[in-house]
mmCIF file of C-alpha atoms in Angstrom:
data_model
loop_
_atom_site.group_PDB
_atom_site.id
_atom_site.type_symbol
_atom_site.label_atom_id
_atom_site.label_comp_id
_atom_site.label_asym_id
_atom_site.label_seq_id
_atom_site.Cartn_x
_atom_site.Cartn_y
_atom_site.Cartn_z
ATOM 1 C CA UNK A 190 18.338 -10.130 4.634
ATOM 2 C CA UNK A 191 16.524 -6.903 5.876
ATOM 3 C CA UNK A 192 15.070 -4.676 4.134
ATOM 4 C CA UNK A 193 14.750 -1.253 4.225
ATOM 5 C CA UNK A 194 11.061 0.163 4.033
ATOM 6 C CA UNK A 195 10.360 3.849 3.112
ATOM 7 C CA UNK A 196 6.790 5.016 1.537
ATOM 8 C CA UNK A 197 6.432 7.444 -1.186
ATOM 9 C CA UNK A 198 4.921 10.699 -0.582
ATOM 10 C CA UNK A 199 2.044 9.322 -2.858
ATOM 11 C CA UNK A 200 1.443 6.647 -0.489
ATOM 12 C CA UNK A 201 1.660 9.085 2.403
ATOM 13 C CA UNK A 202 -1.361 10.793 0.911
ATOM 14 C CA UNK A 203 -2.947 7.893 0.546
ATOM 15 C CA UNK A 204 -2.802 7.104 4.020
ATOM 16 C CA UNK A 205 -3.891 10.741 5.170
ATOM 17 C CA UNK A 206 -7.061 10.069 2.593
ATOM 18 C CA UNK A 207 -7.893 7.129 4.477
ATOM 19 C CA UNK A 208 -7.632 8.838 7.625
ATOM 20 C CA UNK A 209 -9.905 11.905 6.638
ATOM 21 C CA UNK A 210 -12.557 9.705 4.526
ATOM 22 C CA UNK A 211 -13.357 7.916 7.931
ATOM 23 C CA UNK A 212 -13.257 11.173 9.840
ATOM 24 C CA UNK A 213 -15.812 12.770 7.284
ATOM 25 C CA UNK A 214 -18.037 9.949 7.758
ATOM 26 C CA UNK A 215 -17.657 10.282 11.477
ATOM 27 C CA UNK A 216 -16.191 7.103 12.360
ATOM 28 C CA UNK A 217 -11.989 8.281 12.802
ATOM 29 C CA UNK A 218 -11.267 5.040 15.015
ATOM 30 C CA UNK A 219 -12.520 3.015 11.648
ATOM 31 C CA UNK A 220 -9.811 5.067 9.686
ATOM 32 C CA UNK A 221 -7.055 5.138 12.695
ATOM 33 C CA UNK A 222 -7.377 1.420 12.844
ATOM 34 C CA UNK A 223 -6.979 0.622 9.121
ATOM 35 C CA UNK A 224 -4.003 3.001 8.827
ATOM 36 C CA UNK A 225 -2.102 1.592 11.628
ATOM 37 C CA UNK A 226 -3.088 -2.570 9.684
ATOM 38 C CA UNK A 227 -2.079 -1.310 6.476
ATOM 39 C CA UNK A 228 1.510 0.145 8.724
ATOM 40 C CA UNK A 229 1.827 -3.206 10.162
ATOM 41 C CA UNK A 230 1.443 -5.120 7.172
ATOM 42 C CA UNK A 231 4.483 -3.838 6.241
ATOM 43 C CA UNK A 232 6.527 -5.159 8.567
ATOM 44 C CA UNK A 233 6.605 -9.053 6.722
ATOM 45 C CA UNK A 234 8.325 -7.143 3.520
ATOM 46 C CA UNK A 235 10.928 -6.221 5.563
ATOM 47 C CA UNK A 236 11.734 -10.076 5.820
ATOM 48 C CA UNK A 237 9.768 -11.323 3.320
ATOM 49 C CA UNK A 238 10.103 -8.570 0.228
ATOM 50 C CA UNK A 239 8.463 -11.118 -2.685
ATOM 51 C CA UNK A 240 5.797 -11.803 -0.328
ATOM 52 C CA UNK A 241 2.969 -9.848 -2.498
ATOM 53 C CA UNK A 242 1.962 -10.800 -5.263
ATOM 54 C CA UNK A 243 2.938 -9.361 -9.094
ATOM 55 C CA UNK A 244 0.688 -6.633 -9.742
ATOM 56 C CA UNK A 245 -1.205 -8.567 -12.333
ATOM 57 C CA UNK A 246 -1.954 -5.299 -14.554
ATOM 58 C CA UNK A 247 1.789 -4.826 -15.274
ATOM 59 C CA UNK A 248 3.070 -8.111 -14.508
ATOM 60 C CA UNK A 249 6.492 -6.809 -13.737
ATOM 61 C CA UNK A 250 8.205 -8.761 -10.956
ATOM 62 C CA UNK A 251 10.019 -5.309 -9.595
ATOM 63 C CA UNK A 252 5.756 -4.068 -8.701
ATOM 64 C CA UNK A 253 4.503 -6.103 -6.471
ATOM 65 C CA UNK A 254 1.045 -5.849 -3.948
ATOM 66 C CA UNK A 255 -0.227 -6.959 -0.526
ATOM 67 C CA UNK A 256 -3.804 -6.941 -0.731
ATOM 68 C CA UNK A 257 -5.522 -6.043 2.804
ATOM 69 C CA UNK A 258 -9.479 -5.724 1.984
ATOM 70 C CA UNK A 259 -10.236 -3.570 1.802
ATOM 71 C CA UNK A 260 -6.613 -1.855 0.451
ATOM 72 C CA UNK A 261 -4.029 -2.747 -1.741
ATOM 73 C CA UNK A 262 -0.420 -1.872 -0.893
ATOM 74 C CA UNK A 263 1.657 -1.431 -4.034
ATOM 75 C CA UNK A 264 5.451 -1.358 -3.867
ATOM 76 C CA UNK A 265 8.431 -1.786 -5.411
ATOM 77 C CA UNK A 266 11.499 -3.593 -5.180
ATOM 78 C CA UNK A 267 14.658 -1.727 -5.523
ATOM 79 C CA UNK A 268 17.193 -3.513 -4.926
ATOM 80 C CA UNK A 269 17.655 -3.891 -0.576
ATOM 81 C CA UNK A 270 14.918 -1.079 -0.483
ATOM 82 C CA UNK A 271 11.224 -1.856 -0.323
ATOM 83 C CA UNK A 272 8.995 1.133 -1.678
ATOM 84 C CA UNK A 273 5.530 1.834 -0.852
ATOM 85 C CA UNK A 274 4.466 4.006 -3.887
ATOM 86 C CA UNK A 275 0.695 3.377 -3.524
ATOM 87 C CA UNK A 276 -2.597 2.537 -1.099
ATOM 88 C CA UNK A 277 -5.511 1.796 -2.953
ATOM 89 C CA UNK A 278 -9.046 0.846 -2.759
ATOM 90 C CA UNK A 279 -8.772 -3.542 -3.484
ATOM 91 C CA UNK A 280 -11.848 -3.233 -5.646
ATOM 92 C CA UNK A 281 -9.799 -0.439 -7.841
ATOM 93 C CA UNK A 282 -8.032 -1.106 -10.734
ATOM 94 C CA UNK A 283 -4.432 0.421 -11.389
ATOM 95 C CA UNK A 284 -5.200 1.792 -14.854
ATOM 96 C CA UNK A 285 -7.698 3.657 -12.972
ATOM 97 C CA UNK A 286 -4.641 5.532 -11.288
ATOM 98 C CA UNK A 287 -3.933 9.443 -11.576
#
């Protein structure tokens, strides 16, 4: 079955910080290129949902990650609906969230 894919406006953010971190350190193809990866990536959950693994801080099976050095994608299942709450630095812990 396919799933549906949306992303939070969290993860939006996320994805706009990416974008202007590379452009601040004057390399925005770096930041273009890892935005549109981390975008693609997402197409397997659409297929494959339980793909990623258990995010192992909260060990719920519902939060799950694809980890794409140097980003993690967090998201959750909800029932036919895949959602992309965060994208976060690999080396980052989530208890070190906002």
């Amino acid at each position: 079955m396919v799933q549906r894919i949306s992303l939070s406006e969290s993860a939006v953010r996320d994805l706009q910080e990416v974008r202007q971190w590379y452009d601040s350190q004057s390399a925005p193809e770096v930041g273009e290129r890892l935005v549109r990866e981390i975008l693609a990536c997402l197409d397997q959950l659409a297929e494959f949902p339980e793909s990623g693994r258990v995010v192992p801080e909260f060990d719920q099976p519902w939060l799950r990650e694809l980890v794409r050095p140097p980003f993690r994608v967090v998201y959750r299942l909800d029932g036919e609906r895949v959602r992309v709450v965060r994208v976060w630095r690999s080396e980052r812990l989530m208890a070190e969230w906002p």
